[in-house]
Amino acid sequence: MKPTYRLNEFAKLINRSVKTLQKLDRLGKFKAHRTATNRRYYTHNQYLEYMGIAKNNTKKKFIVYYRVSSASQKNDMQSQRQAIEIFCTARGLAIDEWFYDIGSGLNYKRKKFLKLMDLVEAGEVSTLIIAHKDRLVRFGFEWFQYFCEKHGTEIVIMNQETLSPEQEMTQDLISIIHTFSCRLYGLRKYKKIIRQDVNDNIKPQDTNKKSNS
């Protein structure tokens, strides 16, 4: 990271417009520094402040996250943990916290998953260790990897292959099909409602005109 940023650089860094930053500066809500020629600039500490990343001297954590889809997969959960323990021991990694969830990889509201993302966003996680990509999320892993990297967290994947149990993969695929089926049904139902509303609002004279023509 650079120690200071010009106005346009900082705007791009935090995904805001130059005009927004100028307005925040004028209102005193997020003050910019000024050069000798009165040009705005921002510091890295301001970036941390704006992003809500706590700057402190506390040691950042090494966290392991592992997951199974259902309570019936307790054996797989235990296997994941044992495999990660061996992996970390072999590399001399001391784990600060172990997080696990029981739930689908399609569910982004898992309790420990959300807590983990909050810690990452707060800049408290140095390294996140997972057995496989799909233990974190079933789809969209690249976005979550970008999110972690942006907040100073490295993701270490023990095994790059996707090795979900066949039953879990089947359940997730059925869930996807069910979701899209419901949406398709909803669109068809909505279309029928619109057609009915149009028919109900056609004036009698309009109907007569059509019949006469």
PDB file of C-alpha atoms in Angstrom:
ATOM      1  CA  MET A   1       0.000   0.000   0.000  1.00  0.00           C
ATOM      2  CA  LYS A   2       1.120   3.552  -0.732  1.00  0.00           C
ATOM      3  CA  PRO A   3       1.601   5.931   2.252  1.00  0.00           C
ATOM      4  CA  THR A   4      -0.496   8.645   0.575  1.00  0.00           C
ATOM      5  CA  TYR A   5      -3.029   8.861  -2.268  1.00  0.00           C
ATOM      6  CA  ARG A   6      -4.127  11.637  -4.585  1.00  0.00           C
ATOM      7  CA  LEU A   7      -7.854  12.418  -4.625  1.00  0.00           C
ATOM      8  CA  ASN A   8      -8.617  10.377  -7.746  1.00  0.00           C
ATOM      9  CA  GLU A   9      -6.457   7.477  -6.545  1.00  0.00           C
ATOM     10  CA  PHE A  10      -8.227   7.332  -3.198  1.00  0.00           C
ATOM     11  CA  ALA A  11     -11.649   7.548  -4.828  1.00  0.00           C
ATOM     12  CA  LYS A  12     -10.820   4.560  -7.020  1.00  0.00           C
ATOM     13  CA  LEU A  13      -9.347   2.648  -4.076  1.00  0.00           C
ATOM     14  CA  ILE A  14     -12.522   2.882  -1.982  1.00  0.00           C
ATOM     15  CA  ASN A  15     -14.886   2.666  -4.969  1.00  0.00           C
ATOM     16  CA  ARG A  16     -16.340   6.153  -4.548  1.00  0.00           C
ATOM     17  CA  SER A  17     -16.526   9.136  -6.892  1.00  0.00           C
ATOM     18  CA  VAL A  18     -14.259  12.170  -6.671  1.00  0.00           C
ATOM     19  CA  LYS A  19     -17.331  14.372  -6.164  1.00  0.00           C
ATOM     20  CA  THR A  20     -18.443  12.258  -3.197  1.00  0.00           C
ATOM     21  CA  LEU A  21     -15.070  12.662  -1.501  1.00  0.00           C
ATOM     22  CA  GLN A  22     -15.068  16.396  -2.175  1.00  0.00           C
ATOM     23  CA  LYS A  23     -18.522  16.673  -0.618  1.00  0.00           C
ATOM     24  CA  LEU A  24     -17.516  14.651   2.453  1.00  0.00           C
ATOM     25  CA  ASP A  25     -14.488  16.888   2.859  1.00  0.00           C
ATOM     26  CA  ARG A  26     -16.548  20.081   2.622  1.00  0.00           C
ATOM     27  CA  LEU A  27     -19.075  18.779   5.152  1.00  0.00           C
ATOM     28  CA  GLY A  28     -16.314  17.737   7.523  1.00  0.00           C
ATOM     29  CA  LYS A  29     -17.506  14.115   7.538  1.00  0.00           C
ATOM     30  CA  PHE A  30     -14.287  12.735   6.081  1.00  0.00           C
ATOM     31  CA  LYS A  31     -11.603  15.409   5.930  1.00  0.00           C
ATOM     32  CA  ALA A  32      -8.809  15.277   3.392  1.00  0.00           C
ATOM     33  CA  HIS A  33      -5.264  16.442   4.011  1.00  0.00           C
ATOM     34  CA  ARG A  34      -3.950  19.376   1.961  1.00  0.00           C
ATOM     35  CA  THR A  35      -0.658  19.909   0.187  1.00  0.00           C
ATOM     36  CA  ALA A  36       1.174  23.225   0.154  1.00  0.00           C
ATOM     37  CA  THR A  37      -0.671  24.009  -3.090  1.00  0.00           C
ATOM     38  CA  ASN A  38      -4.024  23.181  -1.428  1.00  0.00           C
ATOM     39  CA  ARG A  39      -4.542  19.887  -3.251  1.00  0.00           C
ATOM     40  CA  ARG A  40      -6.390  17.125  -1.433  1.00  0.00           C
ATOM     41  CA  TYR A  41      -4.647  13.890  -0.513  1.00  0.00           C
ATOM     42  CA  TYR A  42      -5.320  10.946   1.779  1.00  0.00           C
ATOM     43  CA  THR A  43      -3.178   8.645   3.910  1.00  0.00           C
ATOM     44  CA  HIS A  44      -3.163   4.868   4.270  1.00  0.00           C
ATOM     45  CA  ASN A  45      -4.467   5.285   7.816  1.00  0.00           C
ATOM     46  CA  GLN A  46      -7.495   7.063   6.347  1.00  0.00           C
ATOM     47  CA  TYR A  47      -8.016   4.130   4.023  1.00  0.00           C
ATOM     48  CA  LEU A  48      -8.049   1.784   7.009  1.00  0.00           C
ATOM     49  CA  GLU A  49     -10.438   4.124   8.808  1.00  0.00           C
ATOM     50  CA  TYR A  50     -12.839   4.377   5.867  1.00  0.00           C
ATOM     51  CA  MET A  51     -12.845   0.619   5.284  1.00  0.00           C
ATOM     52  CA  GLY A  52     -13.484  -0.027   8.957  1.00  0.00           C
ATOM     53  CA  ILE A  53     -10.238  -1.935   9.372  1.00  0.00           C
ATOM     54  CA  ALA A  54      -9.025  -1.617  12.920  1.00  0.00           C
ATOM     55  CA  LYS A  55      -5.427  -0.510  13.176  1.00  0.00           C
ATOM     56  CA  ASN A  56      -3.983  -1.995  16.316  1.00  0.00           C
ATOM     57  CA  ASN A  57      -1.000  -3.883  17.579  1.00  0.00           C
ATOM     58  CA  THR A  58      -2.837  -7.102  18.327  1.00  0.00           C
ATOM     59  CA  LYS A  59      -1.621 -10.252  16.625  1.00  0.00           C
ATOM     60  CA  LYS A  60      -3.687 -11.181  13.582  1.00  0.00           C
ATOM     61  CA  LYS A  61      -5.221 -14.636  13.770  1.00  0.00           C
ATOM     62  CA  PHE A  62      -4.700 -17.909  11.962  1.00  0.00           C
ATOM     63  CA  ILE A  63      -8.187 -19.383  11.539  1.00  0.00           C
ATOM     64  CA  VAL A  64      -9.366 -22.727  10.191  1.00  0.00           C
ATOM     65  CA  TYR A  65     -12.832 -23.046   8.679  1.00  0.00           C
ATOM     66  CA  TYR A  66     -14.436 -26.378   7.844  1.00  0.00           C
ATOM     67  CA  ARG A  67     -17.994 -27.406   6.987  1.00  0.00           C
ATOM     68  CA  VAL A  68     -20.341 -30.268   6.240  1.00  0.00           C
ATOM     69  CA  SER A  69     -23.782 -30.093   4.710  1.00  0.00           C
ATOM     70  CA  SER A  70     -25.737 -32.084   7.301  1.00  0.00           C
ATOM     71  CA  ALA A  71     -25.451 -33.600  10.779  1.00  0.00           C
ATOM     72  CA  SER A  72     -25.262 -37.061   9.204  1.00  0.00           C
ATOM     73  CA  GLN A  73     -21.778 -36.182   7.880  1.00  0.00           C
ATOM     74  CA  LYS A  74     -20.068 -36.074  11.284  1.00  0.00           C
ATOM     75  CA  ASN A  75     -17.434 -38.538  10.113  1.00  0.00           C
ATOM     76  CA  ASP A  76     -16.517 -36.263   7.201  1.00  0.00           C
ATOM     77  CA  MET A  77     -16.299 -33.293   9.572  1.00  0.00           C
ATOM     78  CA  GLN A  78     -13.916 -35.166  11.842  1.00  0.00           C
ATOM     79  CA  SER A  79     -11.851 -36.245   8.842  1.00  0.00           C
ATOM     80  CA  GLN A  80     -11.593 -32.644   7.641  1.00  0.00           C
ATOM     81  CA  ARG A  81     -10.335 -31.463  11.008  1.00  0.00           C
ATOM     82  CA  GLN A  82      -7.796 -34.259  11.358  1.00  0.00           C
ATOM     83  CA  ALA A  83      -6.472 -33.661   7.843  1.00  0.00           C
ATOM     84  CA  ILE A  84      -6.112 -29.930   8.492  1.00  0.00           C
ATOM     85  CA  GLU A  85      -4.405 -30.561  11.838  1.00  0.00           C
ATOM     86  CA  ILE A  86      -1.803 -32.740  10.106  1.00  0.00           C
ATOM     87  CA  PHE A  87      -1.406 -30.131   7.343  1.00  0.00           C
ATOM     88  CA  CYS A  88      -0.870 -27.278   9.823  1.00  0.00           C
ATOM     89  CA  THR A  89       1.469 -29.270  12.068  1.00  0.00           C
ATOM     90  CA  ALA A  90       3.639 -30.218   9.091  1.00  0.00           C
ATOM     91  CA  ARG A  91       4.003 -26.540   8.203  1.00  0.00           C
ATOM     92  CA  GLY A  92       4.454 -25.281  11.741  1.00  0.00           C
ATOM     93  CA  LEU A  93       1.225 -23.243  11.709  1.00  0.00           C
ATOM     94  CA  ALA A  94      -0.263 -22.441  15.101  1.00  0.00           C
ATOM     95  CA  ILE A  95      -4.050 -22.117  14.784  1.00  0.00           C
ATOM     96  CA  ASP A  96      -5.772 -19.497  16.926  1.00  0.00           C
ATOM     97  CA  GLU A  97      -9.384 -20.482  16.258  1.00  0.00           C
ATOM     98  CA  TRP A  98     -11.310 -23.316  14.638  1.00  0.00           C
ATOM     99  CA  PHE A  99     -14.635 -22.423  13.001  1.00  0.00           C
ATOM    100  CA  TYR A 100     -17.089 -24.964  11.632  1.00  0.00           C
ATOM    101  CA  ASP A 101     -20.639 -24.953  10.295  1.00  0.00           C
ATOM    102  CA  ILE A 102     -23.251 -27.571   9.501  1.00  0.00           C
ATOM    103  CA  GLY A 103     -25.084 -26.284   6.445  1.00  0.00           C
ATOM    104  CA  SER A 104     -25.118 -26.083   2.683  1.00  0.00           C
ATOM    105  CA  GLY A 105     -22.353 -24.294   0.825  1.00  0.00           C
ATOM    106  CA  LEU A 106     -25.146 -22.424  -0.958  1.00  0.00           C
ATOM    107  CA  ASN A 107     -26.218 -20.847   2.342  1.00  0.00           C
ATOM    108  CA  TYR A 108     -24.281 -17.618   2.922  1.00  0.00           C
ATOM    109  CA  LYS A 109     -25.972 -16.982   6.287  1.00  0.00           C
ATOM    110  CA  ARG A 110     -24.132 -19.699   8.191  1.00  0.00           C
ATOM    111  CA  LYS A 111     -23.419 -18.480  11.729  1.00  0.00           C
ATOM    112  CA  LYS A 112     -19.671 -19.127  11.891  1.00  0.00           C
ATOM    113  CA  PHE A 113     -19.201 -18.175   8.232  1.00  0.00           C
ATOM    114  CA  LEU A 114     -20.684 -14.728   8.913  1.00  0.00           C
ATOM    115  CA  LYS A 115     -18.554 -14.311  12.038  1.00  0.00           C
ATOM    116  CA  LEU A 116     -15.487 -15.249   9.997  1.00  0.00           C
ATOM    117  CA  MET A 117     -16.294 -12.667   7.311  1.00  0.00           C
ATOM    118  CA  ASP A 118     -16.756 -10.001  10.010  1.00  0.00           C
ATOM    119  CA  LEU A 119     -13.308 -10.779  11.428  1.00  0.00           C
ATOM    120  CA  VAL A 120     -11.773 -10.644   7.952  1.00  0.00           C
ATOM    121  CA  GLU A 121     -13.414  -7.290   7.258  1.00  0.00           C
ATOM    122  CA  ALA A 122     -12.129  -5.970  10.577  1.00  0.00           C
ATOM    123  CA  GLY A 123      -8.585  -6.880   9.540  1.00  0.00           C
ATOM    124  CA  GLU A 124      -8.165  -9.401  12.363  1.00  0.00           C
ATOM    125  CA  VAL A 125      -7.353 -12.479  10.249  1.00  0.00           C
ATOM    126  CA  SER A 126      -3.913 -13.098   8.843  1.00  0.00           C
ATOM    127  CA  THR A 127      -4.525 -16.535   7.328  1.00  0.00           C
ATOM    128  CA  LEU A 128      -7.648 -18.555   6.622  1.00  0.00           C
ATOM    129  CA  ILE A 129      -7.107 -22.276   6.127  1.00  0.00           C
ATOM    130  CA  ILE A 130      -9.698 -24.506   4.440  1.00  0.00           C
ATOM    131  CA  ALA A 131      -9.635 -28.091   3.218  1.00  0.00           C
ATOM    132  CA  HIS A 132     -11.220 -27.376  -0.182  1.00  0.00           C
ATOM    133  CA  LYS A 133     -12.699 -24.339  -1.938  1.00  0.00           C
ATOM    134  CA  ASP A 134     -16.248 -25.625  -1.618  1.00  0.00           C
ATOM    135  CA  ARG A 135     -15.887 -25.932   2.160  1.00  0.00           C
ATOM    136  CA  LEU A 136     -16.062 -22.129   2.234  1.00  0.00           C
ATOM    137  CA  VAL A 137     -18.697 -21.583  -0.485  1.00  0.00           C
ATOM    138  CA  ARG A 138     -20.159 -23.742  -3.224  1.00  0.00           C
ATOM    139  CA  PHE A 139     -20.064 -20.964  -5.853  1.00  0.00           C
ATOM    140  CA  GLY A 140     -18.392 -17.557  -6.102  1.00  0.00           C
ATOM    141  CA  PHE A 141     -15.168 -18.542  -4.341  1.00  0.00           C
ATOM    142  CA  GLU A 142     -13.131 -16.077  -6.405  1.00  0.00           C
ATOM    143  CA  TRP A 143     -15.150 -13.132  -5.050  1.00  0.00           C
ATOM    144  CA  PHE A 144     -14.636 -14.205  -1.435  1.00  0.00           C
ATOM    145  CA  GLN A 145     -10.960 -14.732  -2.134  1.00  0.00           C
ATOM    146  CA  TYR A 146     -10.760 -11.166  -3.485  1.00  0.00           C
ATOM    147  CA  PHE A 147     -12.641  -9.907  -0.409  1.00  0.00           C
ATOM    148  CA  CYS A 148     -10.153 -11.607   1.903  1.00  0.00           C
ATOM    149  CA  GLU A 149      -7.112 -10.384  -0.005  1.00  0.00           C
ATOM    150  CA  LYS A 150      -8.486  -6.843   0.046  1.00  0.00           C
ATOM    151  CA  HIS A 151      -8.625  -6.993   3.844  1.00  0.00           C
ATOM    152  CA  GLY A 152      -5.200  -8.529   4.304  1.00  0.00           C
ATOM    153  CA  THR A 153      -6.220 -12.171   4.690  1.00  0.00           C
ATOM    154  CA  GLU A 154      -4.481 -14.984   2.832  1.00  0.00           C
ATOM    155  CA  ILE A 155      -6.548 -18.078   2.035  1.00  0.00           C
ATOM    156  CA  VAL A 156      -4.616 -21.338   2.204  1.00  0.00           C
ATOM    157  CA  ILE A 157      -6.360 -24.243   0.468  1.00  0.00           C
ATOM    158  CA  MET A 158      -5.158 -27.638   1.615  1.00  0.00           C
ATOM    159  CA  ASN A 159      -6.490 -29.436  -1.462  1.00  0.00           C
ATOM    160  CA  GLN A 160      -7.319 -27.577  -4.674  1.00  0.00           C
ATOM    161  CA  GLU A 161      -9.656 -30.334  -5.840  1.00  0.00           C
ATOM    162  CA  THR A 162     -13.382 -30.362  -5.110  1.00  0.00           C
ATOM    163  CA  LEU A 163     -14.039 -33.438  -3.038  1.00  0.00           C
ATOM    164  CA  SER A 164     -17.563 -33.011  -1.709  1.00  0.00           C
ATOM    165  CA  PRO A 165     -19.426 -36.203  -0.829  1.00  0.00           C
ATOM    166  CA  GLU A 166     -21.707 -37.286  -3.681  1.00  0.00           C
ATOM    167  CA  GLN A 167     -24.810 -36.956  -1.500  1.00  0.00           C
ATOM    168  CA  GLU A 168     -23.988 -33.351  -0.602  1.00  0.00           C
ATOM    169  CA  MET A 169     -23.350 -32.395  -4.215  1.00  0.00           C
ATOM    170  CA  THR A 170     -26.682 -33.968  -5.206  1.00  0.00           C
ATOM    171  CA  GLN A 171     -28.534 -32.047  -2.492  1.00  0.00           C
ATOM    172  CA  ASP A 172     -27.001 -28.760  -3.624  1.00  0.00           C
ATOM    173  CA  LEU A 173     -27.905 -29.396  -7.264  1.00  0.00           C
ATOM    174  CA  ILE A 174     -31.485 -30.275  -6.287  1.00  0.00           C
ATOM    175  CA  SER A 175     -31.642 -27.063  -4.263  1.00  0.00           C
ATOM    176  CA  ILE A 176     -30.504 -25.014  -7.270  1.00  0.00           C
ATOM    177  CA  ILE A 177     -33.059 -26.670  -9.552  1.00  0.00           C
ATOM    178  CA  HIS A 178     -35.812 -26.098  -6.975  1.00  0.00           C
ATOM    179  CA  THR A 179     -34.918 -22.414  -6.626  1.00  0.00           C
ATOM    180  CA  PHE A 180     -35.003 -21.751 -10.360  1.00  0.00           C
ATOM    181  CA  SER A 181     -38.192 -23.792 -10.765  1.00  0.00           C
ATOM    182  CA  CYS A 182     -39.896 -21.626  -8.144  1.00  0.00           C
ATOM    183  CA  ARG A 183     -38.719 -18.469  -9.885  1.00  0.00           C
ATOM    184  CA  LEU A 184     -39.950 -19.729 -13.245  1.00  0.00           C
ATOM    185  CA  TYR A 185     -43.312 -20.657 -11.739  1.00  0.00           C
ATOM    186  CA  GLY A 186     -43.499 -17.217 -10.117  1.00  0.00           C
ATOM    187  CA  LEU A 187     -42.861 -15.511 -13.462  1.00  0.00           C
ATOM    188  CA  ARG A 188     -45.587 -17.562 -15.145  1.00  0.00           C
ATOM    189  CA  LYS A 189     -48.016 -16.803 -12.334  1.00  0.00           C
ATOM    190  CA  TYR A 190     -47.127 -13.093 -12.514  1.00  0.00           C
ATOM    191  CA  LYS A 191     -47.739 -13.142 -16.274  1.00  0.00           C
ATOM    192  CA  LYS A 192     -51.202 -14.637 -15.751  1.00  0.00           C
ATOM    193  CA  ILE A 193     -52.045 -11.966 -13.170  1.00  0.00           C
ATOM    194  CA  ILE A 194     -51.019  -9.188 -15.564  1.00  0.00           C
ATOM    195  CA  ARG A 195     -53.070 -10.723 -18.384  1.00  0.00           C
ATOM    196  CA  GLN A 196     -56.090 -10.980 -16.084  1.00  0.00           C
ATOM    197  CA  ASP A 197     -55.688  -7.366 -14.931  1.00  0.00           C
ATOM    198  CA  VAL A 198     -55.553  -6.197 -18.543  1.00  0.00           C
ATOM    199  CA  ASN A 199     -58.676  -8.163 -19.433  1.00  0.00           C
ATOM    200  CA  ASP A 200     -60.532  -6.848 -16.384  1.00  0.00           C
ATOM    201  CA  ASN A 201     -59.710  -3.262 -17.286  1.00  0.00           C
ATOM    202  CA  ILE A 202     -60.797  -3.415 -20.914  1.00  0.00           C
ATOM    203  CA  LYS A 203     -63.825  -1.147 -21.258  1.00  0.00           C
ATOM    204  CA  PRO A 204     -67.049  -2.607 -22.703  1.00  0.00           C
ATOM    205  CA  GLN A 205     -66.948  -0.168 -25.610  1.00  0.00           C
ATOM    206  CA  ASP A 206     -63.451  -1.358 -26.454  1.00  0.00           C
ATOM    207  CA  THR A 207     -64.766  -4.921 -26.599  1.00  0.00           C
ATOM    208  CA  ASN A 208     -67.690  -3.826 -28.805  1.00  0.00           C
ATOM    209  CA  LYS A 209     -65.345  -2.012 -31.154  1.00  0.00           C
ATOM    210  CA  LYS A 210     -63.249  -5.135 -31.523  1.00  0.00           C
ATOM    211  CA  SER A 211     -66.333  -7.275 -32.222  1.00  0.00           C
ATOM    212  CA  ASN A 212     -67.705  -4.780 -34.792  1.00  0.00           C
ATOM    213  CA  SER A 213     -64.414  -4.630 -36.591  1.00  0.00           C
TER     214      SER A 213
END
